CSV table of C-alpha atoms in Angstrom, one decimal:
chain,number,residue,atom,x,y,z
A,21,UNK,CA,0.4,0.0,0.3
A,22,UNK,CA,1.7,3.4,-1.7
A,23,UNK,CA,1.9,6.2,1.5
A,24,UNK,CA,0.8,10.0,0.0
A,25,UNK,CA,1.0,13.6,1.8
A,26,UNK,CA,-0.8,16.7,0.6
A,27,UNK,CA,0.7,19.7,2.3
A,28,UNK,CA,-0.9,22.0,0.7
A,29,UNK,CA,-3.1,25.5,1.1
A,30,UNK,CA,-5.1,28.2,-0.6
A,31,UNK,CA,-6.1,31.0,0.7
A,32,UNK,CA,-8.0,35.2,0.8
A,33,UNK,CA,-7.8,38.0,2.9
A,34,UNK,CA,-6.6,40.8,3.6
A,35,UNK,CA,-3.1,42.3,4.8
A,36,UNK,CA,-2.8,43.0,8.7
A,37,UNK,CA,0.7,43.2,9.3
A,38,UNK,CA,3.4,42.8,6.1
A,39,UNK,CA,7.2,44.0,6.6
A,40,UNK,CA,10.2,43.0,4.8
A,41,UNK,CA,13.9,41.2,5.8
A,42,UNK,CA,16.7,41.1,4.1
A,43,UNK,CA,19.7,37.5,4.5
A,44,UNK,CA,22.3,37.1,3.0
A,45,UNK,CA,20.9,39.2,-0.3
A,46,UNK,CA,17.1,37.4,-0.1
A,47,UNK,CA,14.5,39.4,0.1
A,48,UNK,CA,11.5,37.5,2.2
A,49,UNK,CA,8.4,39.2,3.3
A,50,UNK,CA,6.5,38.1,6.3
A,51,UNK,CA,2.6,39.5,6.5
A,52,UNK,CA,-0.2,38.0,8.7
A,53,UNK,CA,-3.3,37.7,6.0
A,54,UNK,CA,-6.8,37.2,8.0
A,55,UNK,CA,-9.7,36.2,5.9
A,56,UNK,CA,-13.2,35.6,7.8
A,57,UNK,CA,-15.0,32.6,8.5
A,58,UNK,CA,-19.0,34.3,8.1
A,59,UNK,CA,-21.5,31.9,9.8
A,60,UNK,CA,-25.6,32.3,10.8
A,61,UNK,CA,-27.0,32.0,13.7
A,62,UNK,CA,-30.9,29.8,13.5
A,63,UNK,CA,-32.0,33.8,14.4
A,64,UNK,CA,-30.0,35.1,11.1
A,65,UNK,CA,-27.7,37.1,12.7
A,66,UNK,CA,-24.8,37.3,10.2
A,67,UNK,CA,-21.8,36.5,12.5
A,68,UNK,CA,-17.9,37.0,11.2
A,69,UNK,CA,-14.8,34.9,12.9
A,70,UNK,CA,-12.1,36.5,11.5
A,71,UNK,CA,-8.4,34.3,12.0
A,72,UNK,CA,-5.3,34.8,11.4
A,73,UNK,CA,-2.3,33.8,9.0
A,74,UNK,CA,0.8,34.2,9.0
A,75,UNK,CA,2.5,33.7,5.7
A,76,UNK,CA,5.9,33.9,4.6
A,77,UNK,CA,7.0,34.6,1.0
A,78,UNK,CA,10.7,34.7,-0.5
A,79,UNK,CA,11.2,37.3,-3.4
A,80,UNK,CA,13.3,34.7,-5.2
A,81,UNK,CA,10.9,31.6,-5.5
A,82,UNK,CA,9.0,33.4,-8.4
A,83,UNK,CA,6.9,35.7,-5.2
A,84,UNK,CA,6.9,39.4,-6.3
A,85,UNK,CA,6.7,41.1,-2.4
A,86,UNK,CA,7.7,44.3,-3.5
A,87,UNK,CA,4.5,45.9,-4.4
A,88,UNK,CA,2.6,44.4,-1.2
A,89,UNK,CA,1.0,46.8,1.6
A,90,UNK,CA,-1.0,46.7,4.2
A,91,UNK,CA,-5.0,46.8,3.0
A,92,UNK,CA,-4.2,44.5,0.2
A,93,UNK,CA,-6.8,41.3,-0.5
A,94,UNK,CA,-3.8,39.2,-1.3
A,95,UNK,CA,-4.4,35.5,-3.2
A,96,UNK,CA,-1.8,32.9,-1.2
A,97,UNK,CA,-1.1,29.4,-2.4
A,98,UNK,CA,1.5,27.6,-0.8
A,99,UNK,CA,2.0,25.4,1.8
A,100,UNK,CA,1.7,24.9,5.5
A,101,UNK,CA,5.7,24.8,7.3
A,102,UNK,CA,5.9,24.7,11.3
A,103,UNK,CA,8.3,27.9,13.1
A,104,UNK,CA,9.9,28.6,16.1
A,105,UNK,CA,9.4,31.9,18.3
A,106,UNK,CA,10.4,33.9,21.3
A,107,UNK,CA,7.7,35.8,22.5
A,108,UNK,CA,8.7,39.2,25.0
A,109,UNK,CA,8.2,36.7,28.3
A,110,UNK,CA,12.2,35.3,26.0
A,111,UNK,CA,9.7,31.6,25.7
A,112,UNK,CA,10.3,29.6,23.2
A,113,UNK,CA,7.3,28.7,21.1
A,114,UNK,CA,5.9,26.5,17.8
A,115,UNK,CA,3.3,27.4,15.8
A,116,UNK,CA,2.7,27.2,12.0
A,117,UNK,CA,2.9,29.0,8.6
A,118,UNK,CA,2.4,29.4,5.1
A,119,UNK,CA,5.6,29.4,2.9
A,120,UNK,CA,3.9,31.4,-0.7
A,121,UNK,CA,4.5,29.5,-3.6
A,122,UNK,CA,2.5,32.0,-5.6
A,123,UNK,CA,1.1,35.8,-3.6
A,124,UNK,CA,-1.3,38.2,-5.7
A,125,UNK,CA,-3.3,41.3,-5.2
A,126,UNK,CA,-6.6,41.5,-6.2
A,127,UNK,CA,-9.1,44.6,-6.6
Protein backbone atom coordinates (compact mmCIF):
# COMPACT_ATOMS: atom_id res chain seq x y z
CA UNK A 1 0.00 0.00 0.00
CA UNK A 2 1.40 3.40 -1.02
CA UNK A 3 1.39 6.26 1.45
CA UNK A 4 0.75 9.74 0.13
CA UNK A 5 1.08 13.14 1.66
CA UNK A 6 -0.40 16.48 0.64
CA UNK A 7 0.64 19.78 2.19
CA UNK A 8 -1.12 22.54 0.28
CA UNK A 9 -3.05 25.61 1.40
CA UNK A 10 -4.90 28.42 -0.37
CA UNK A 11 -6.29 31.57 1.25
CA UNK A 12 -7.83 34.85 0.12
CA UNK A 13 -7.70 37.70 2.62
CA UNK A 14 -6.38 41.14 3.54
CA UNK A 15 -2.84 41.94 4.63
CA UNK A 16 -2.91 43.20 8.23
CA UNK A 17 0.76 43.44 9.21
CA UNK A 18 3.59 43.51 6.69
CA UNK A 19 7.38 43.67 6.83
CA UNK A 20 10.38 42.99 4.64
CA UNK A 21 13.74 41.57 5.70
CA UNK A 22 16.91 40.65 3.84
CA UNK A 23 19.21 37.76 4.61
CA UNK A 24 22.12 36.71 2.38
CA UNK A 25 20.75 38.84 -0.47
CA UNK A 26 17.30 37.22 -0.35
CA UNK A 27 14.30 39.44 0.44
CA UNK A 28 11.55 37.84 2.53
CA UNK A 29 8.12 39.27 3.30
CA UNK A 30 6.49 38.33 6.58
CA UNK A 31 2.84 39.25 6.80
CA UNK A 32 -0.36 38.50 8.59
CA UNK A 33 -3.27 37.79 6.26
CA UNK A 34 -6.77 37.91 7.73
CA UNK A 35 -9.52 35.69 6.38
CA UNK A 36 -13.13 35.96 7.54
CA UNK A 37 -15.29 32.91 8.19
CA UNK A 38 -18.90 34.11 8.07
CA UNK A 39 -21.67 32.04 9.66
CA UNK A 40 -25.31 32.67 10.52
CA UNK A 41 -27.12 31.85 13.72
CA UNK A 42 -30.47 30.07 13.71
CA UNK A 43 -32.03 33.51 14.25
CA UNK A 44 -30.37 34.77 11.04
CA UNK A 45 -27.75 36.93 12.74
CA UNK A 46 -24.42 37.11 10.87
CA UNK A 47 -21.29 36.23 12.84
CA UNK A 48 -17.81 37.12 11.57
CA UNK A 49 -14.93 34.91 12.70
CA UNK A 50 -11.63 36.47 11.57
CA UNK A 51 -8.60 34.19 11.37
CA UNK A 52 -5.04 35.57 11.22
CA UNK A 53 -2.53 33.57 9.15
CA UNK A 54 1.24 34.08 9.30
CA UNK A 55 2.54 34.09 5.71
CA UNK A 56 6.14 34.18 4.53
CA UNK A 57 7.11 34.75 0.92
CA UNK A 58 10.58 34.92 -0.62
CA UNK A 59 11.26 37.10 -3.63
CA UNK A 60 13.60 34.50 -5.13
CA UNK A 61 10.84 31.86 -5.21
CA UNK A 62 9.04 33.67 -8.01
CA UNK A 63 6.74 35.66 -5.75
CA UNK A 64 6.64 39.44 -6.30
CA UNK A 65 6.57 41.03 -2.84
CA UNK A 66 7.93 44.53 -3.41
CA UNK A 67 4.55 46.07 -4.31
CA UNK A 68 2.62 44.62 -1.34
CA UNK A 69 1.00 46.93 1.22
CA UNK A 70 -1.09 46.68 4.35
CA UNK A 71 -4.77 46.49 3.37
CA UNK A 72 -4.16 44.71 0.04
CA UNK A 73 -6.40 41.74 -0.70
CA UNK A 74 -4.16 38.81 -1.65
CA UNK A 75 -4.64 35.32 -2.99
CA UNK A 76 -2.00 33.05 -1.44
CA UNK A 77 -1.09 29.51 -2.40
CA UNK A 78 1.56 27.58 -0.56
CA UNK A 79 2.32 24.97 2.05
CA UNK A 80 2.20 24.80 5.83
CA UNK A 81 5.45 24.82 7.76
CA UNK A 82 6.19 24.69 11.48
CA UNK A 83 7.89 27.77 12.88
CA UNK A 84 9.65 28.57 16.13
CA UNK A 85 9.71 31.99 17.70
CA UNK A 86 10.66 33.67 20.96
CA UNK A 87 7.99 35.58 22.89
CA UNK A 88 8.62 38.93 24.59
CA UNK A 89 8.95 36.94 27.83
CA UNK A 90 11.81 34.92 26.32
CA UNK A 91 9.80 31.71 25.92
CA UNK A 92 10.29 29.57 22.83
CA UNK A 93 7.00 28.74 21.11
CA UNK A 94 6.06 26.69 18.08
CA UNK A 95 3.41 27.70 15.55
CA UNK A 96 2.43 27.22 11.93
CA UNK A 97 3.10 29.50 8.99
CA UNK A 98 2.18 29.46 5.33
CA UNK A 99 5.17 29.43 2.97
CA UNK A 100 3.85 31.13 -0.17
CA UNK A 101 4.60 29.65 -3.58
CA UNK A 102 2.17 32.03 -5.31
CA UNK A 103 0.99 35.41 -4.04
CA UNK A 104 -1.17 37.76 -6.11
CA UNK A 105 -2.88 41.04 -5.27
CA UNK A 106 -6.61 40.89 -6.04
CA UNK A 107 -8.59 44.04 -6.85
